[in-house]
Amino acid sequence: MTSAPLLPAPVTVRVPAKVNLELLVGPRREDGYHHLATVFHAVSLYDDVTVSVADRYGVSVSGPLSTGVPLDGENIVMKAARLVESRFDVEPVQVDIRKGIPVAGGMAGGSADAAATLVGMDHLYDLGLDREELEELGAELGSDVPFLVSGGTAIGSGRGELLAPVLARGTYHWVFALGEEGLSTPAVYAECDRLRGDEDVPEPSANPALMAALRSGDPHELAPQLANDLQDAAISLRPALGEVLSAGMEFGALGGIVSGSGPTIAFLVEDNESGIDLAVALTASGAVRDVRRASGPVHGAHLIQRRVD
Ligand code: C5P
């Protein structure tokens, strides 16, 4: 008797969100991207991405934060799966995402799912890719994807895809104020260009004082070094973000910053307890719709489960 060949068991990969501790935006490049000097920091808000062998490509999204995610070939996870298929001898996959990262929130949720798909397909099909190879594939999909493969805290240059490690001590505690509605990353970069007008913009480079603060492990030292060149543009498009920032600072945050291109606002707090207090105060004030607490740095995309039927 012949039996059907055994399919590899589905794998689930957990992938974190990111916040940029510093996001310095340089001149616009010929390809439309901007030169960046950024410090990525992976935080403990996660998407769980399950990758299974399927007859054809498919994607599903679940969880309280799942609205607004495209479910067709436009989804970056489908692009990730097809990229792997174009390089290796693999079957199509079904990708099921459980969302814990805000959608279009400036926390790289889509890029995180793409990173998880690459890592998931690597495990599913035993491709034996190392981190560098996964990061190189990731760079073809989006500027933030390589960082979500590696996680931790890292400097990003180029358009954000070239990574260098940063020595960071300790754990930092964060409260994230979620926006009512997402912001489009290209629109925020375009607004940044518009606000700058003809201004001469220098090539950016990461701030040594931020590196020193990260070595200290002290959130009081880190707070004054948080910086984001996209913040004014995000506030210009969504003025209410300015009020959320003021409210968080008034309620005791050590520092506050628009996360990436927004609209999520990241507040750095002293410790876990202060995070609970700030989350309660922000929610009670009505200044924000929803908050999440998290800490960082955490690992990048990693396998959490392989189902054995
Ligand atoms: O690389 P990714 O697809 O995530 O970038 C999304 C958009 O953000 C780009 O299309 C571009 O408009 C903007 N961007 C940029 N400069 C960067 C990274 C992103 O202008 N370094």
mmCIF file of C-alpha atoms and ligand atoms in Angstrom:
data_model
loop_
_atom_site.group_PDB
_atom_site.id
_atom_site.type_symbol
_atom_site.label_atom_id
_atom_site.label_comp_id
_atom_site.label_asym_id
_atom_site.label_seq_id
_atom_site.Cartn_x
_atom_site.Cartn_y
_atom_site.Cartn_z
ATOM 1 C CA MET A 1 0.000 0.000 0.000
ATOM 2 C CA THR A 2 1.316 3.458 -0.866
ATOM 3 C CA SER A 3 0.646 6.349 1.461
ATOM 4 C CA ALA A 4 0.575 10.060 0.627
ATOM 5 C CA PRO A 5 3.912 11.796 1.265
ATOM 6 C CA LEU A 6 4.007 13.465 4.674
ATOM 7 C CA LEU A 7 3.619 17.245 4.539
ATOM 8 C CA PRO A 8 5.804 19.296 6.869
ATOM 9 C CA ALA A 9 3.860 20.282 10.015
ATOM 10 C CA PRO A 10 2.762 23.956 10.249
ATOM 11 C CA VAL A 11 5.124 26.259 12.145
ATOM 12 C CA THR A 12 4.298 29.300 14.266
ATOM 13 C CA VAL A 13 6.746 32.190 14.472
ATOM 14 C CA ARG A 14 6.465 34.992 17.023
ATOM 15 C CA VAL A 15 7.697 38.388 15.853
ATOM 16 C CA PRO A 16 7.970 41.658 17.799
ATOM 17 C CA ALA A 17 7.090 45.271 16.990
ATOM 18 C CA LYS A 18 9.745 47.976 16.800
ATOM 19 C CA VAL A 19 10.074 51.511 18.004
ATOM 20 C CA ASN A 20 12.774 53.846 16.684
ATOM 21 C CA LEU A 21 14.657 55.343 19.639
ATOM 22 C CA GLU A 22 16.136 57.765 17.139
ATOM 23 C CA LEU A 23 14.951 58.315 13.571
ATOM 24 C CA LEU A 24 17.077 60.846 11.729
ATOM 25 C CA VAL A 25 15.855 61.456 8.197
ATOM 26 C CA GLY A 26 18.415 62.669 5.682
ATOM 27 C CA PRO A 27 17.997 63.813 2.095
ATOM 28 C CA ARG A 28 15.640 62.094 -0.307
ATOM 29 C CA ARG A 29 17.483 59.613 -2.553
ATOM 30 C CA GLU A 30 17.040 59.163 -6.278
ATOM 31 C CA ASP A 31 14.979 56.008 -5.682
ATOM 32 C CA GLY A 32 12.479 58.007 -3.590
ATOM 33 C CA TYR A 33 13.646 56.626 -0.242
ATOM 34 C CA HIS A 34 15.376 58.790 2.369
ATOM 35 C CA HIS A 35 18.830 58.303 3.831
ATOM 36 C CA LEU A 36 18.304 57.268 7.440
ATOM 37 C CA ALA A 37 20.279 56.987 10.621
ATOM 38 C CA THR A 38 18.044 55.167 13.038
ATOM 39 C CA VAL A 39 18.200 53.106 16.204
ATOM 40 C CA PHE A 40 15.701 50.271 16.125
ATOM 41 C CA HIS A 41 14.502 48.694 19.362
ATOM 42 C CA ALA A 42 12.335 45.539 19.401
ATOM 43 C CA VAL A 43 9.530 45.554 21.988
ATOM 44 C CA SER A 44 7.265 42.876 23.418
ATOM 45 C CA LEU A 45 4.147 43.455 21.314
ATOM 46 C CA TYR A 46 3.893 40.415 19.080
ATOM 47 C CA ASP A 47 2.251 38.969 16.025
ATOM 48 C CA ASP A 48 2.078 35.156 15.892
ATOM 49 C CA VAL A 49 2.397 33.967 12.318
ATOM 50 C CA THR A 50 1.553 30.369 11.362
ATOM 51 C CA VAL A 51 2.892 29.111 8.047
ATOM 52 C CA SER A 52 1.488 25.891 6.518
ATOM 53 C CA VAL A 53 1.928 24.056 3.221
ATOM 54 C CA ALA A 54 -1.090 24.757 0.974
ATOM 55 C CA ASP A 55 -2.348 24.221 -2.586
ATOM 56 C CA ARG A 56 -2.244 27.936 -3.225
ATOM 57 C CA TYR A 57 -1.161 31.112 -1.485
ATOM 58 C CA GLY A 58 -3.488 32.530 1.133
ATOM 59 C CA VAL A 59 -3.412 34.867 4.114
ATOM 60 C CA SER A 60 -5.751 35.377 7.070
ATOM 61 C CA VAL A 61 -5.616 37.847 9.937
ATOM 62 C CA SER A 62 -7.236 37.545 13.357
ATOM 63 C CA GLY A 63 -7.184 39.308 16.710
ATOM 64 C CA PRO A 64 -8.564 42.595 18.025
ATOM 65 C CA LEU A 65 -6.137 44.703 15.934
ATOM 66 C CA SER A 66 -6.788 42.959 12.627
ATOM 67 C CA THR A 67 -8.821 45.557 10.695
ATOM 68 C CA GLY A 68 -7.185 47.292 7.745
ATOM 69 C CA VAL A 69 -4.844 44.476 6.713
ATOM 70 C CA PRO A 70 -5.077 43.602 2.980
ATOM 71 C CA LEU A 71 -5.880 39.916 2.375
ATOM 72 C CA ASP A 72 -4.637 39.690 -1.214
ATOM 73 C CA GLY A 73 -1.347 39.693 -3.113
ATOM 74 C CA GLU A 74 -0.791 43.256 -1.804
ATOM 75 C CA ASN A 75 -0.141 41.821 1.639
ATOM 76 C CA ILE A 76 3.595 41.922 2.289
ATOM 77 C CA VAL A 77 3.533 38.316 3.594
ATOM 78 C CA MET A 78 2.402 37.136 0.147
ATOM 79 C CA LYS A 79 5.317 39.053 -1.362
ATOM 80 C CA ALA A 80 7.631 37.361 1.161
ATOM 81 C CA ALA A 81 6.269 33.901 0.310
ATOM 82 C CA ARG A 82 6.618 34.471 -3.435
ATOM 83 C CA LEU A 83 10.147 35.776 -2.976
ATOM 84 C CA VAL A 84 11.111 32.535 -1.198
ATOM 85 C CA GLU A 85 9.363 30.510 -3.911
ATOM 86 C CA SER A 86 11.338 32.361 -6.618
ATOM 87 C CA ARG A 87 14.638 31.346 -4.969
ATOM 88 C CA PHE A 88 13.964 27.856 -3.591
ATOM 89 C CA ASP A 89 12.111 24.720 -4.556
ATOM 90 C CA VAL A 90 9.104 25.123 -2.225
ATOM 91 C CA GLU A 91 5.322 24.716 -2.323
ATOM 92 C CA PRO A 92 2.825 27.579 -1.812
ATOM 93 C CA VAL A 93 1.947 28.463 1.784
ATOM 94 C CA GLN A 94 -1.036 29.604 3.805
ATOM 95 C CA VAL A 95 -0.049 32.346 6.296
ATOM 96 C CA ASP A 96 -2.304 32.938 9.307
ATOM 97 C CA ILE A 97 -1.500 36.025 11.360
ATOM 98 C CA ARG A 98 -2.671 36.680 14.902
ATOM 99 C CA LYS A 99 -2.159 40.420 15.331
ATOM 100 C CA GLY A 100 -0.875 41.996 18.499
ATOM 101 C CA ILE A 101 0.982 44.816 16.721
ATOM 102 C CA PRO A 102 -1.056 47.896 15.762
ATOM 103 C CA VAL A 103 -1.812 48.063 12.009
ATOM 104 C CA ALA A 104 -0.335 51.083 10.149
ATOM 105 C CA GLY A 105 0.845 52.289 13.550
ATOM 106 C CA GLY A 106 4.507 53.093 12.924
ATOM 107 C CA MET A 107 5.596 49.893 14.681
ATOM 108 C CA ALA A 108 6.430 47.864 11.543
ATOM 109 C CA GLY A 109 3.575 45.357 11.906
ATOM 110 C CA GLY A 110 3.553 44.466 8.189
ATOM 111 C CA SER A 111 7.341 44.208 8.027
ATOM 112 C CA ALA A 112 7.247 42.009 11.134
ATOM 113 C CA ASP A 113 4.826 39.612 9.427
ATOM 114 C CA ALA A 114 7.086 39.486 6.362
ATOM 115 C CA ALA A 115 10.096 38.674 8.576
ATOM 116 C CA ALA A 116 8.059 35.961 10.327
ATOM 117 C CA THR A 117 7.024 34.470 6.968
ATOM 118 C CA LEU A 118 10.662 34.229 5.867
ATOM 119 C CA VAL A 119 11.675 32.591 9.152
ATOM 120 C CA GLY A 120 8.590 30.337 9.044
ATOM 121 C CA MET A 121 9.273 29.122 5.500
ATOM 122 C CA ASP A 122 12.910 28.528 6.416
ATOM 123 C CA HIS A 123 11.767 26.173 9.221
ATOM 124 C CA LEU A 124 8.857 24.654 7.284
ATOM 125 C CA TYR A 125 10.992 23.631 4.319
ATOM 126 C CA ASP A 126 14.269 23.140 6.189
ATOM 127 C CA LEU A 127 16.041 25.645 3.957
ATOM 128 C CA GLY A 128 18.883 26.123 6.457
ATOM 129 C CA LEU A 129 19.117 29.892 5.910
ATOM 130 C CA ASP A 130 21.295 31.832 8.346
ATOM 131 C CA ARG A 131 20.359 35.191 9.819
ATOM 132 C CA GLU A 132 22.334 37.143 7.233
ATOM 133 C CA GLU A 133 20.589 35.377 4.350
ATOM 134 C CA LEU A 134 17.196 35.989 5.936
ATOM 135 C CA GLU A 135 18.059 39.672 6.424
ATOM 136 C CA GLU A 136 19.137 39.968 2.781
ATOM 137 C CA LEU A 137 15.838 38.500 1.603
ATOM 138 C CA GLY A 138 14.055 40.808 4.054
ATOM 139 C CA ALA A 139 15.751 43.895 2.596
ATOM 140 C CA GLU A 140 14.106 43.133 -0.748
ATOM 141 C CA LEU A 141 10.695 43.360 0.915
ATOM 142 C CA GLY A 142 10.972 46.513 3.022
ATOM 143 C CA SER A 143 13.375 48.750 4.910
ATOM 144 C CA ASP A 144 12.372 47.466 8.376
ATOM 145 C CA VAL A 145 12.149 43.749 7.562
ATOM 146 C CA PRO A 146 15.832 42.840 8.250
ATOM 147 C CA PHE A 147 15.615 44.346 11.737
ATOM 148 C CA LEU A 148 12.535 42.283 12.589
ATOM 149 C CA VAL A 149 14.500 39.147 11.678
ATOM 150 C CA SER A 150 17.235 40.008 14.190
ATOM 151 C CA GLY A 151 15.487 42.101 16.899
ATOM 152 C CA GLY A 152 17.295 43.509 19.934
ATOM 153 C CA THR A 153 18.600 47.056 19.536
ATOM 154 C CA ALA A 154 20.471 48.005 16.353
ATOM 155 C CA ILE A 155 21.555 50.964 14.264
ATOM 156 C CA GLY A 156 19.940 51.077 10.820
ATOM 157 C CA SER A 157 21.494 53.010 7.952
ATOM 158 C CA GLY A 158 20.957 53.200 4.191
ATOM 159 C CA ARG A 159 17.159 53.278 3.959
ATOM 160 C CA GLY A 160 17.080 51.436 7.306
ATOM 161 C CA GLU A 161 17.999 47.984 6.007
ATOM 162 C CA LEU A 162 21.748 48.018 6.825
ATOM 163 C CA LEU A 163 22.130 46.917 10.424
ATOM 164 C CA ALA A 164 24.897 47.254 12.994
ATOM 165 C CA PRO A 165 24.613 46.001 16.564
ATOM 166 C CA VAL A 166 24.367 48.386 19.526
ATOM 167 C CA LEU A 167 25.547 47.603 23.024
ATOM 168 C CA ALA A 168 22.451 48.156 25.162
ATOM 169 C CA ARG A 169 22.163 47.229 28.832
ATOM 170 C CA GLY A 170 19.039 46.536 30.826
ATOM 171 C CA THR A 171 15.369 46.430 29.984
ATOM 172 C CA TYR A 172 13.287 49.479 29.128
ATOM 173 C CA HIS A 173 9.593 49.786 29.889
ATOM 174 C CA TRP A 174 7.180 51.412 27.476
ATOM 175 C CA VAL A 175 3.568 52.478 27.213
ATOM 176 C CA PHE A 176 2.195 52.774 23.691
ATOM 177 C CA ALA A 177 -0.783 55.018 22.974
ATOM 178 C CA LEU A 178 -2.540 53.642 19.886
ATOM 179 C CA GLY A 179 -3.960 55.991 17.261
ATOM 180 C CA GLU A 180 -7.634 56.034 16.244
ATOM 181 C CA GLU A 181 -6.673 55.362 12.634
ATOM 182 C CA GLY A 182 -3.422 54.420 10.881
ATOM 183 C CA LEU A 183 -1.091 56.821 9.080
ATOM 184 C CA SER A 184 0.446 56.024 5.692
ATOM 185 C CA THR A 185 4.249 55.876 5.902
ATOM 186 C CA PRO A 186 4.812 57.377 2.404
ATOM 187 C CA ALA A 187 2.402 60.220 3.281
ATOM 188 C CA VAL A 188 4.359 61.038 6.457
ATOM 189 C CA TYR A 189 7.697 61.067 4.592
ATOM 190 C CA ALA A 190 6.118 63.303 1.916
ATOM 191 C CA GLU A 191 4.858 65.669 4.623
ATOM 192 C CA CYS A 192 8.359 65.750 6.141
ATOM 193 C CA ASP A 193 9.723 66.782 2.709
ATOM 194 C CA ARG A 194 6.996 69.409 2.345
ATOM 195 C CA LEU A 195 7.703 70.929 5.772
ATOM 196 C CA ARG A 196 11.429 71.050 4.975
ATOM 197 C CA GLY A 197 10.911 72.822 1.660
ATOM 198 C CA ASP A 198 14.286 73.850 0.191
ATOM 199 C CA GLU A 199 16.142 73.424 3.484
ATOM 200 C CA ASP A 200 19.571 71.793 3.100
ATOM 201 C CA VAL A 201 19.385 68.429 4.881
ATOM 202 C CA PRO A 202 22.670 66.857 6.011
ATOM 203 C CA GLU A 203 23.528 63.133 5.890
ATOM 204 C CA PRO A 204 22.375 61.825 9.258
ATOM 205 C CA SER A 205 24.461 59.805 11.693
ATOM 206 C CA ALA A 206 23.479 58.162 14.977
ATOM 207 C CA ASN A 207 23.932 60.333 18.066
ATOM 208 C CA PRO A 208 26.818 59.209 20.360
ATOM 209 C CA ALA A 209 24.909 60.502 23.431
ATOM 210 C CA LEU A 210 22.127 58.002 22.662
ATOM 211 C CA MET A 211 24.693 55.180 22.430
ATOM 212 C CA ALA A 212 26.130 56.210 25.810
ATOM 213 C CA ALA A 213 22.633 56.284 27.324
ATOM 214 C CA LEU A 214 21.941 52.766 26.024
ATOM 215 C CA ARG A 215 25.193 51.520 27.585
ATOM 216 C CA SER A 216 24.145 52.981 30.935
ATOM 217 C CA GLY A 217 20.903 50.999 31.021
ATOM 218 C CA ASP A 218 19.269 53.968 32.777
ATOM 219 C CA PRO A 219 15.893 55.081 31.347
ATOM 220 C CA HIS A 220 16.462 58.573 32.828
ATOM 221 C CA GLU A 221 19.514 58.902 30.577
ATOM 222 C CA LEU A 222 17.760 57.460 27.549
ATOM 223 C CA ALA A 223 14.629 59.645 27.776
ATOM 224 C CA PRO A 224 16.192 62.993 26.705
ATOM 225 C CA GLN A 225 17.937 61.303 23.747
ATOM 226 C CA LEU A 226 14.759 60.001 22.080
ATOM 227 C CA ALA A 227 14.383 61.770 18.718
ATOM 228 C CA ASN A 228 12.258 61.418 15.614
ATOM 229 C CA ASP A 229 12.534 63.636 12.526
ATOM 230 C CA LEU A 230 9.152 62.344 11.335
ATOM 231 C CA GLN A 231 7.405 63.561 14.482
ATOM 232 C CA ASP A 232 6.535 67.067 13.212
ATOM 233 C CA ALA A 233 5.220 65.581 9.969
ATOM 234 C CA ALA A 234 3.037 63.048 11.820
ATOM 235 C CA ILE A 235 1.678 65.795 14.108
ATOM 236 C CA SER A 236 1.104 68.057 11.115
ATOM 237 C CA LEU A 237 -1.087 65.345 9.553
ATOM 238 C CA ARG A 238 -2.691 64.373 12.883
ATOM 239 C CA PRO A 239 -2.603 67.393 15.269
ATOM 240 C CA ALA A 240 -4.242 65.445 18.130
ATOM 241 C CA LEU A 241 -0.972 63.504 18.530
ATOM 242 C CA GLY A 242 0.590 66.610 20.084
ATOM 243 C CA GLU A 243 -2.041 66.530 22.824
ATOM 244 C CA VAL A 244 -1.448 62.824 23.494
ATOM 245 C CA LEU A 245 2.279 63.517 23.882
ATOM 246 C CA SER A 246 1.624 66.348 26.354
ATOM 247 C CA ALA A 247 -0.829 64.220 28.336
ATOM 248 C CA GLY A 248 1.674 61.355 28.693
ATOM 249 C CA MET A 249 4.432 63.677 29.877
ATOM 250 C CA GLU A 250 2.058 65.326 32.342
ATOM 251 C CA PHE A 251 1.120 61.881 33.730
ATOM 252 C CA GLY A 252 4.746 61.037 34.507
ATOM 253 C CA ALA A 253 6.419 59.547 31.404
ATOM 254 C CA LEU A 254 10.194 60.070 31.314
ATOM 255 C CA GLY A 255 10.079 60.673 27.575
ATOM 256 C CA GLY A 256 7.613 60.491 24.703
ATOM 257 C CA ILE A 257 8.006 60.177 20.970
ATOM 258 C CA VAL A 258 5.979 59.388 17.860
ATOM 259 C CA SER A 259 6.857 55.794 16.946
ATOM 260 C CA GLY A 260 8.308 55.657 13.407
ATOM 261 C CA SER A 261 5.847 57.354 11.067
ATOM 262 C CA GLY A 262 3.096 57.191 13.734
ATOM 263 C CA PRO A 263 0.407 57.508 14.818
ATOM 264 C CA THR A 264 1.385 55.308 17.803
ATOM 265 C CA ILE A 265 3.056 57.320 20.568
ATOM 266 C CA ALA A 266 5.759 55.586 22.615
ATOM 267 C CA PHE A 267 6.242 56.663 26.230
ATOM 268 C CA LEU A 268 9.343 55.565 28.122
ATOM 269 C CA VAL A 269 8.682 54.952 31.813
ATOM 270 C CA GLU A 270 10.863 54.165 34.818
ATOM 271 C CA ASP A 271 9.692 50.625 35.498
ATOM 272 C CA ASN A 272 6.794 48.222 35.168
ATOM 273 C CA GLU A 273 4.792 49.873 37.990
ATOM 274 C CA SER A 274 5.077 53.335 36.459
ATOM 275 C CA GLY A 275 3.960 51.787 33.170
ATOM 276 C CA ILE A 276 0.763 50.505 34.804
ATOM 277 C CA ASP A 277 0.133 53.928 36.385
ATOM 278 C CA LEU A 278 0.655 55.759 33.095
ATOM 279 C CA ALA A 279 -1.518 53.324 31.132
ATOM 280 C CA VAL A 280 -4.343 53.786 33.653
ATOM 281 C CA ALA A 281 -4.007 57.590 33.682
ATOM 282 C CA LEU A 282 -3.973 57.876 29.882
ATOM 283 C CA THR A 283 -6.993 55.615 29.503
ATOM 284 C CA ALA A 284 -8.953 57.349 32.279
ATOM 285 C CA SER A 285 -8.246 60.800 30.823
ATOM 286 C CA GLY A 286 -9.897 59.838 27.541
ATOM 287 C CA ALA A 287 -6.860 61.260 25.695
ATOM 288 C CA VAL A 288 -6.260 57.927 23.957
ATOM 289 C CA ARG A 289 -8.474 55.140 22.650
ATOM 290 C CA ASP A 290 -6.245 52.258 23.654
ATOM 291 C CA VAL A 291 -2.876 51.618 25.297
ATOM 292 C CA ARG A 292 -0.426 48.717 25.407
ATOM 293 C CA ARG A 293 2.466 48.120 27.797
ATOM 294 C CA ALA A 294 5.641 46.450 26.597
ATOM 295 C CA SER A 295 9.348 46.144 27.309
ATOM 296 C CA GLY A 296 12.462 45.883 25.204
ATOM 297 C CA PRO A 297 14.785 44.841 23.825
ATOM 298 C CA VAL A 298 13.418 41.430 22.809
ATOM 299 C CA HIS A 299 14.465 38.859 20.207
ATOM 300 C CA GLY A 300 13.455 39.068 16.554
ATOM 301 C CA ALA A 301 11.277 36.544 14.678
ATOM 302 C CA HIS A 302 11.592 33.109 16.331
ATOM 303 C CA LEU A 303 9.903 29.758 16.183
ATOM 304 C CA ILE A 304 7.504 29.130 19.070
ATOM 305 C CA GLN A 305 5.634 26.064 17.862
ATOM 306 C CA ARG A 306 5.787 23.258 15.380
ATOM 307 C CA ARG A 307 2.540 21.304 15.326
ATOM 308 C CA VAL A 308 2.945 17.542 15.332
ATOM 309 C CA ASP A 309 -0.353 15.901 14.264
HETATM 310 O O1 C5P B 1 10.638 50.143 2.823
HETATM 311 P P1 C5P B 1 9.198 50.284 3.107
HETATM 312 O O2 C5P B 1 8.329 49.658 2.047
HETATM 313 O O3 C5P B 1 8.791 49.862 4.482
HETATM 314 O O4 C5P B 1 8.903 51.858 3.049
HETATM 315 C C1 C5P B 1 7.602 52.351 2.960
HETATM 316 C C2 C5P B 1 7.632 53.779 2.428
HETATM 317 O O5 C5P B 1 8.241 54.652 3.393
HETATM 318 C C3 C5P B 1 8.452 53.967 1.161
HETATM 319 O O6 C5P B 1 7.672 53.723 0.018
HETATM 320 C C4 C5P B 1 8.849 55.432 1.260
HETATM 321 O O7 C5P B 1 7.792 56.284 0.858
HETATM 322 C C5 C5P B 1 9.035 55.635 2.754
HETATM 323 N N1 C5P B 1 10.445 55.482 3.180
HETATM 324 C C6 C5P B 1 11.360 56.473 2.849
HETATM 325 N N2 C5P B 1 12.656 56.334 3.252
HETATM 326 C C7 C5P B 1 13.051 55.261 3.980
HETATM 327 C C8 C5P B 1 12.138 54.251 4.335
HETATM 328 C C9 C5P B 1 10.819 54.411 3.916
HETATM 329 O O8 C5P B 1 11.024 57.463 2.200
HETATM 330 N N3 C5P B 1 14.318 55.174 4.347
#
